[in-house]
Amino acid sequence: MPIKLGVRELIEFTLRTGDLGSTSNSQNTALLGARIHRRLQKQRGENYQKEYYLDKKLTLNGDDYLLHGRADGVTLTEDAASIEEIKTSETVFDQLSANTLTLYWGQVKLYAYLLMEKETDLDKVTLTLTYFQTNTETTTQTDQVITREAAKAFFDQVIAEYVTWLKFRSDLRDRRDPTIQALTFPFDHYRPGQHELAVVVYKTILTSKRLFAEAPTGTGKTISTLFPTIKAIGEDLIQRIFYLTAKQSTRTVAEEAITLMASQGLKLKSITLTAKDKIQFPEEADLQPEENPYMLGYYDRLKPALLDLIQHNDQLTRPVIEQYARKHTLDPFEFQLDASLFCDVIVGDYNYLFDPQVHLQRFFTAEDPDNFFLIDEAHNLVSRSREMYSAALTSRPLDRLIEQSRDLGQTTPKLRRRLQDLRATFDDIVAPLLADGKTDSTFLTPPEDFNHDLGRLVEAIHDWLVDQPQTPFTQSILDYYFAAISYQRIGDYYDDTYRMRLTIDDGNITLKQLCLDPSAFLADSLALGHGAVLFSATLSPMSYYQTVLGGDDDSLAYRLASPFKPDHQAIFVTNYIQTTYKQRNANLANILLAIKTLIDGKVGNYLIFLPSYSYLLDVTQAFALAYPHVKTVIQQAQMAEADRTAFLANFRPNPTTTLVGFALLGGIFAEGIDLKADRLIGVGVVSVGLPGINPETDLIRDYFDAQSHQGFAFAYQLPGLNNVFQAAGRLIRGSKDVGIILLMDQRFASPRYTNLYPQHWQHFQRLYRPEQLTAAVANFWHREVSST
């Protein structure tokens, strides 16, 4: 099967030169561009053939390729031929850079070559570039004629440049593949379950499926998924792996796994992508693109820099990228994205695949069976994806902008009018709500007047921003401009899985497009590759995660048993404690006593998780009053990286006094931390972790009820229980770890919850009185002492 090579991809790779421009201020979307294309195409004559497909089979560097693309329009008559290429942007045509025009014309020239290869009697073709300026709806048309000889010369020039890089890539693969084929599992033996997981991952690749896998802590799921997927590259089943996750800690684990395999002879290219705000050089922060030395002439320096980087490094981590970016004076964020084209494993955040506003267009504009997706800690994708496909705008920034525009006199009358119009529209929308004495409302369809006025404001800001100096006011305008564009882009996805939310709080009006069920969007993203494995230590119940994370009818499900001995971990449920909101105060004394009973069993380090920060403060203050001599450490509402490190540093090995840490259920210490052996010997969880009752979660509940699912479970119970599983999973991290999980809520003992417990939780004990807990804790530690 030939390798597909797009005309646009070929042109951009070979002909791009000059500066790296800022593309973040483009208000265009793919849907907007498609609408404009259709409008213009309808205006053409009867011989006009829109979306005209052209291709040609090529053999390049020993491999078969299919060069292909769709010209926007082709007109063929008996004595003439023409090709039209339509481009859309907000930039004035006369202000387009020379290289942008080179790329535009290059694309249509290549189409002309393909057309003349197909229509052998043609000796020349008229090329038409139609440029549509979206903010003014101005159309500019320019023509030129290309002969068969000129088109062939242009094609040969482009292909020669491309073959140079193909040879570079193929040399990398020739170096890579024998080392993959020789690679063996990088440990002396498989842990329990590891071999089984590796086999099912490989079979998933063979069958191009999606696998949902629950692999409990200790399974070694990172190496068990990466190893077989890399082996599949060596078998030419796939060519590129995307290892995507929500947290930096799991990205580090993936890097370590690749380093381990590299130490045993593996030679492949991997890269870890870093967010723009973290990797951008400090001196770039306040510079415009036209002032930024790391962007000026970027493409003129890029290819030598890529050769230098790739030839001397296999693992392209952030420090490596920054080192070579400085050496060659390149923006490090864009440099890493360009370098990723030469990498076999790309490690990064979920948003690079799933977020409709920031996904990697160079990889995910079309389906590519060479790509395979490994989605780590997949339970986090449920809430993250709702956020990705939701967007909100508020009125308060408009108030400030309108006031500042009067005081500073910087804006044009048109921009001030558009700011005022949108602010008035906010008031019109919220008026019925205020008349009814309400503060929030939900409706099905976006308000048309709002979208209309928002579009006019975006247009006015765009026009005004040209040549504006960088001032605090300009930055404020720009911030609202980006928020407005984001809102517009999400509006392109609005369907029956959305609801509009209107709220007012202290005069601030918020209009939100709330995505209740992004599963179809996730499925579309996953369909862009060969297949996917979505895995986590907690994917129970599996059917729920398959439903909300884009599983299809033939998705696979696999659940591994815990590799650790069940008797290393006791699970006690206090059936006498109620933590519903109404019962919390009445049960506070029992909660404090249960925590004290847990820590009295053995000197050591403990973590207690609570479902909200206010509840955490109530319990910690009461605990300090009741037991002032017990050392405690408390999670703060806002903690920098240094504060988090200091918090965890309190959990020292071989403790001689007891430490009790209090943390937020579902927070930064509830997952992704590794306190092995006696750094942690007990975990307590207060309440079943239900999200607080709120209108948005109620909408999710109602939506899934209407879809014949269990709405309360999908919206409240299962997300809360996953937080509990994650927090409890901090306890047993290795084969020699032992300890107690204390679940402080009688609901944990009800079938509604026990039916969802994983296999390694089935030995839980119900306790009906405080003295039973005292005996159970003492018996557990007595048994552990006796067994050692």
PDB file of N, CA and C in Angstrom, residues 662-717:
ATOM      1  N   PHE A 662      -3.495  15.764  55.735  1.00  0.00           N
ATOM      2  CA  PHE A 662      -4.882  15.972  55.303  1.00  0.00           C
ATOM      3  C   PHE A 662      -4.850  16.575  53.895  1.00  0.00           C
ATOM      4  N   ALA A 663      -5.599  15.957  52.983  1.00  0.00           N
ATOM      5  CA  ALA A 663      -5.547  16.386  51.585  1.00  0.00           C
ATOM      6  C   ALA A 663      -6.928  16.297  50.962  1.00  0.00           C
ATOM      7  N   LEU A 664      -7.044  16.885  49.781  1.00  0.00           N
ATOM      8  CA  LEU A 664      -8.317  16.993  49.091  1.00  0.00           C
ATOM      9  C   LEU A 664      -8.535  15.777  48.200  1.00  0.00           C
ATOM     10  N   LEU A 665      -9.663  15.132  48.342  1.00  0.00           N
ATOM     11  CA  LEU A 665     -10.039  14.018  47.487  1.00  0.00           C
ATOM     12  C   LEU A 665     -10.205  14.533  46.050  1.00  0.00           C
ATOM     13  N   GLY A 666      -9.520  13.877  45.107  1.00  0.00           N
ATOM     14  CA  GLY A 666      -9.536  14.350  43.737  1.00  0.00           C
ATOM     15  C   GLY A 666      -8.533  15.455  43.467  1.00  0.00           C
ATOM     16  N   GLY A 667      -7.712  15.791  44.475  1.00  0.00           N
ATOM     17  CA  GLY A 667      -6.750  16.877  44.338  1.00  0.00           C
ATOM     18  C   GLY A 667      -5.368  16.402  43.941  1.00  0.00           C
ATOM     19  N   ILE A 668      -4.380  17.282  44.136  1.00  0.00           N
ATOM     20  CA  ILE A 668      -3.032  17.031  43.625  1.00  0.00           C
ATOM     21  C   ILE A 668      -2.310  15.897  44.332  1.00  0.00           C
ATOM     22  N   PHE A 669      -2.730  15.546  45.558  1.00  0.00           N
ATOM     23  CA  PHE A 669      -2.073  14.456  46.275  1.00  0.00           C
ATOM     24  C   PHE A 669      -2.886  13.169  46.243  1.00  0.00           C
ATOM     25  N   ALA A 670      -3.992  13.178  45.524  1.00  0.00           N
ATOM     26  CA  ALA A 670      -4.861  12.000  45.469  1.00  0.00           C
ATOM     27  C   ALA A 670      -4.488  11.056  44.338  1.00  0.00           C
ATOM     28  N   GLU A 671      -3.611  11.486  43.426  1.00  0.00           N
ATOM     29  CA  GLU A 671      -3.102  10.588  42.393  1.00  0.00           C
ATOM     30  C   GLU A 671      -1.780  11.120  41.892  1.00  0.00           C
ATOM     31  N   GLY A 672      -0.997  10.223  41.293  1.00  0.00           N
ATOM     32  CA  GLY A 672       0.269  10.634  40.702  1.00  0.00           C
ATOM     33  C   GLY A 672       1.402  10.823  41.694  1.00  0.00           C
ATOM     34  N   ILE A 673       1.206  10.459  42.970  1.00  0.00           N
ATOM     35  CA  ILE A 673       2.303  10.531  43.934  1.00  0.00           C
ATOM     36  C   ILE A 673       2.664   9.116  44.357  1.00  0.00           C
ATOM     37  N   ASP A 674       3.920   8.922  44.733  1.00  0.00           N
ATOM     38  CA  ASP A 674       4.441   7.586  44.989  1.00  0.00           C
ATOM     39  C   ASP A 674       5.162   7.584  46.335  1.00  0.00           C
ATOM     40  N   LEU A 675       4.442   7.213  47.398  1.00  0.00           N
ATOM     41  CA  LEU A 675       5.017   7.131  48.740  1.00  0.00           C
ATOM     42  C   LEU A 675       5.181   5.655  49.104  1.00  0.00           C
ATOM     43  N   LYS A 676       6.306   5.087  48.702  1.00  0.00           N
ATOM     44  CA  LYS A 676       6.496   3.643  48.830  1.00  0.00           C
ATOM     45  C   LYS A 676       6.885   3.233  50.250  1.00  0.00           C
ATOM     46  N   ALA A 677       6.680   1.929  50.493  1.00  0.00           N
ATOM     47  CA  ALA A 677       7.067   1.274  51.752  1.00  0.00           C
ATOM     48  C   ALA A 677       6.472   2.025  52.943  1.00  0.00           C
ATOM     49  N   ASP A 678       7.286   2.313  53.958  1.00  0.00           N
ATOM     50  CA  ASP A 678       6.709   2.904  55.167  1.00  0.00           C
ATOM     51  C   ASP A 678       6.616   4.427  55.088  1.00  0.00           C
ATOM     52  N   ARG A 679       6.776   5.002  53.905  1.00  0.00           N
ATOM     53  CA  ARG A 679       6.483   6.432  53.771  1.00  0.00           C
ATOM     54  C   ARG A 679       4.983   6.682  53.877  1.00  0.00           C
ATOM     55  N   LEU A 680       4.166   5.618  53.713  1.00  0.00           N
ATOM     56  CA  LEU A 680       2.716   5.724  53.880  1.00  0.00           C
ATOM     57  C   LEU A 680       2.177   4.353  54.263  1.00  0.00           C
ATOM     58  N   ILE A 681       1.500   4.272  55.431  1.00  0.00           N
ATOM     59  CA  ILE A 681       0.982   2.972  55.874  1.00  0.00           C
ATOM     60  C   ILE A 681      -0.524   3.001  56.126  1.00  0.00           C
ATOM     61  N   GLY A 682      -1.155   4.131  55.873  1.00  0.00           N
ATOM     62  CA  GLY A 682      -2.594   4.180  56.056  1.00  0.00           C
ATOM     63  C   GLY A 682      -3.220   5.320  55.277  1.00  0.00           C
ATOM     64  N   VAL A 683      -4.383   5.041  54.674  1.00  0.00           N
ATOM     65  CA  VAL A 683      -5.143   6.055  53.946  1.00  0.00           C
ATOM     66  C   VAL A 683      -6.570   6.047  54.451  1.00  0.00           C
ATOM     67  N   GLY A 684      -7.075   7.219  54.801  1.00  0.00           N
ATOM     68  CA  GLY A 684      -8.472   7.352  55.181  1.00  0.00           C
ATOM     69  C   GLY A 684      -9.217   8.219  54.184  1.00  0.00           C
ATOM     70  N   VAL A 685     -10.432   7.833  53.843  1.00  0.00           N
ATOM     71  CA  VAL A 685     -11.258   8.599  52.917  1.00  0.00           C
ATOM     72  C   VAL A 685     -12.581   8.914  53.600  1.00  0.00           C
ATOM     73  N   VAL A 686     -12.867  10.193  53.738  1.00  0.00           N
ATOM     74  CA  VAL A 686     -14.107  10.636  54.372  1.00  0.00           C
ATOM     75  C   VAL A 686     -15.105  10.981  53.273  1.00  0.00           C
ATOM     76  N   SER A 687     -16.203  10.231  53.198  1.00  0.00           N
ATOM     77  CA  SER A 687     -17.302  10.392  52.236  1.00  0.00           C
ATOM     78  C   SER A 687     -17.002   9.639  50.940  1.00  0.00           C
ATOM     79  N   VAL A 688     -18.049   9.429  50.139  1.00  0.00           N
ATOM     80  CA  VAL A 688     -17.914   8.702  48.880  1.00  0.00           C
ATOM     81  C   VAL A 688     -17.478   9.608  47.729  1.00  0.00           C
ATOM     82  N   GLY A 689     -17.195  10.860  48.023  1.00  0.00           N
ATOM     83  CA  GLY A 689     -16.578  11.743  47.038  1.00  0.00           C
ATOM     84  C   GLY A 689     -17.500  12.294  45.978  1.00  0.00           C
ATOM     85  N   LEU A 690     -18.809  12.267  46.216  1.00  0.00           N
ATOM     86  CA  LEU A 690     -19.723  12.801  45.207  1.00  0.00           C
ATOM     87  C   LEU A 690     -19.415  14.270  44.946  1.00  0.00           C
ATOM     88  N   PRO A 691     -19.381  14.678  43.665  1.00  0.00           N
ATOM     89  CA  PRO A 691     -19.264  16.119  43.398  1.00  0.00           C
ATOM     90  C   PRO A 691     -20.429  16.857  44.053  1.00  0.00           C
ATOM     91  N   GLY A 692     -20.185  18.082  44.469  1.00  0.00           N
ATOM     92  CA  GLY A 692     -21.259  18.866  45.058  1.00  0.00           C
ATOM     93  C   GLY A 692     -22.411  19.025  44.095  1.00  0.00           C
ATOM     94  N   ILE A 693     -23.633  18.947  44.608  1.00  0.00           N
ATOM     95  CA  ILE A 693     -24.806  19.125  43.758  1.00  0.00           C
ATOM     96  C   ILE A 693     -24.747  20.508  43.113  1.00  0.00           C
ATOM     97  N   ASN A 694     -24.844  20.560  41.794  1.00  0.00           N
ATOM     98  CA  ASN A 694     -24.781  21.837  41.098  1.00  0.00           C
ATOM     99  C   ASN A 694     -25.522  21.713  39.770  1.00  0.00           C
ATOM    100  N   PRO A 695     -25.958  22.828  39.201  1.00  0.00           N
ATOM    101  CA  PRO A 695     -26.786  22.767  37.988  1.00  0.00           C
ATOM    102  C   PRO A 695     -26.108  22.088  36.802  1.00  0.00           C
ATOM    103  N   GLU A 696     -24.800  22.308  36.621  1.00  0.00           N
ATOM    104  CA  GLU A 696     -24.138  21.726  35.460  1.00  0.00           C
ATOM    105  C   GLU A 696     -24.050  20.210  35.559  1.00  0.00           C
ATOM    106  N   THR A 697     -23.715  19.713  36.732  1.00  0.00           N
ATOM    107  CA  THR A 697     -23.661  18.259  36.903  1.00  0.00           C
ATOM    108  C   THR A 697     -25.059  17.666  36.825  1.00  0.00           C
ATOM    109  N   ASP A 698     -26.051  18.403  37.284  1.00  0.00           N
ATOM    110  CA  ASP A 698     -27.437  17.942  37.121  1.00  0.00           C
ATOM    111  C   ASP A 698     -27.798  17.818  35.641  1.00  0.00           C
ATOM    112  N   LEU A 699     -27.295  18.729  34.822  1.00  0.00           N
ATOM    113  CA  LEU A 699     -27.552  18.639  33.384  1.00  0.00           C
ATOM    114  C   LEU A 699     -26.923  17.379  32.785  1.00  0.00           C
ATOM    115  N   ILE A 700     -25.720  17.051  33.245  1.00  0.00           N
ATOM    116  CA  ILE A 700     -25.083  15.810  32.790  1.00  0.00           C
ATOM    117  C   ILE A 700     -25.927  14.609  33.206  1.00  0.00           C
ATOM    118  N   ARG A 701     -26.405  14.633  34.445  1.00  0.00           N
ATOM    119  CA  ARG A 701     -27.281  13.549  34.928  1.00  0.00           C
ATOM    120  C   ARG A 701     -28.524  13.419  34.057  1.00  0.00           C
ATOM    121  N   ASP A 702     -29.191  14.537  33.787  1.00  0.00           N
ATOM    122  CA  ASP A 702     -30.428  14.502  33.005  1.00  0.00           C
ATOM    123  C   ASP A 702     -30.162  14.045  31.568  1.00  0.00           C
ATOM    124  N   TYR A 703     -29.032  14.476  31.023  1.00  0.00           N
ATOM    125  CA  TYR A 703     -28.699  14.084  29.650  1.00  0.00           C
ATOM    126  C   TYR A 703     -28.549  12.565  29.543  1.00  0.00           C
ATOM    127  N   PHE A 704     -27.779  11.983  30.462  1.00  0.00           N
ATOM    128  CA  PHE A 704     -27.546  10.542  30.369  1.00  0.00           C
ATOM    129  C   PHE A 704     -28.792   9.740  30.750  1.00  0.00           C
ATOM    130  N   ASP A 705     -29.625  10.282  31.621  1.00  0.00           N
ATOM    131  CA  ASP A 705     -30.927   9.642  31.865  1.00  0.00           C
ATOM    132  C   ASP A 705     -31.722   9.554  30.563  1.00  0.00           C
ATOM    133  N   ALA A 706     -31.704  10.648  29.795  1.00  0.00           N
ATOM    134  CA  ALA A 706     -32.447  10.673  28.534  1.00  0.00           C
ATOM    135  C   ALA A 706     -31.843   9.743  27.488  1.00  0.00           C
ATOM    136  N   GLN A 707     -30.553   9.403  27.665  1.00  0.00           N
ATOM    137  CA  GLN A 707     -29.888   8.475  26.749  1.00  0.00           C
ATOM    138  C   GLN A 707     -29.987   7.030  27.221  1.00  0.00           C
ATOM    139  N   SER A 708     -30.867   6.795  28.209  1.00  0.00           N
ATOM    140  CA  SER A 708     -31.092   5.444  28.756  1.00  0.00           C
ATOM    141  C   SER A 708     -29.882   4.906  29.510  1.00  0.00           C
ATOM    142  N   HIS A 709     -29.093   5.809  30.055  1.00  0.00           N
ATOM    143  CA  HIS A 709     -28.011   5.419  30.957  1.00  0.00           C
ATOM    144  C   HIS A 709     -28.413   5.814  32.380  1.00  0.00           C
ATOM    145  N   GLN A 710     -27.594   5.418  33.344  1.00  0.00           N
ATOM    146  CA  GLN A 710     -27.862   5.779  34.735  1.00  0.00           C
ATOM    147  C   GLN A 710     -27.280   7.172  34.982  1.00  0.00           C
ATOM    148  N   GLY A 711     -28.135   8.168  34.863  1.00  0.00           N
ATOM    149  CA  GLY A 711     -27.675   9.544  34.908  1.00  0.00           C
ATOM    150  C   GLY A 711     -26.971   9.917  36.195  1.00  0.00           C
ATOM    151  N   PHE A 712     -27.536   9.539  37.342  1.00  0.00           N
ATOM    152  CA  PHE A 712     -26.900   9.885  38.618  1.00  0.00           C
ATOM    153  C   PHE A 712     -25.533   9.226  38.728  1.00  0.00           C
ATOM    154  N   ALA A 713     -25.431   7.980  38.308  1.00  0.00           N
ATOM    155  CA  ALA A 713     -24.152   7.286  38.371  1.00  0.00           C
ATOM    156  C   ALA A 713     -23.128   7.961  37.463  1.00  0.00           C
ATOM    157  N   PHE A 714     -23.532   8.301  36.225  1.00  0.00           N
ATOM    158  CA  PHE A 714     -22.597   8.893  35.279  1.00  0.00           C
ATOM    159  C   PHE A 714     -22.129  10.273  35.740  1.00  0.00           C
ATOM    160  N   ALA A 715     -23.030  11.040  36.327  1.00  0.00           N
ATOM    161  CA  ALA A 715     -22.705  12.420  36.677  1.00  0.00           C
ATOM    162  C   ALA A 715     -22.059  12.555  38.043  1.00  0.00           C
ATOM    163  N   TYR A 716     -22.502  11.753  38.984  1.00  0.00           N
ATOM    164  CA  TYR A 716     -22.069  11.944  40.371  1.00  0.00           C
ATOM    165  C   TYR A 716     -21.313  10.744  40.935  1.00  0.00           C
ATOM    166  N   GLN A 717     -21.970   9.585  40.960  1.00  0.00           N
ATOM    167  CA  GLN A 717     -21.412   8.459  41.710  1.00  0.00           C
ATOM    168  C   GLN A 717     -20.080   7.959  41.153  1.00  0.00           C
TER     169      GLN A 717
END
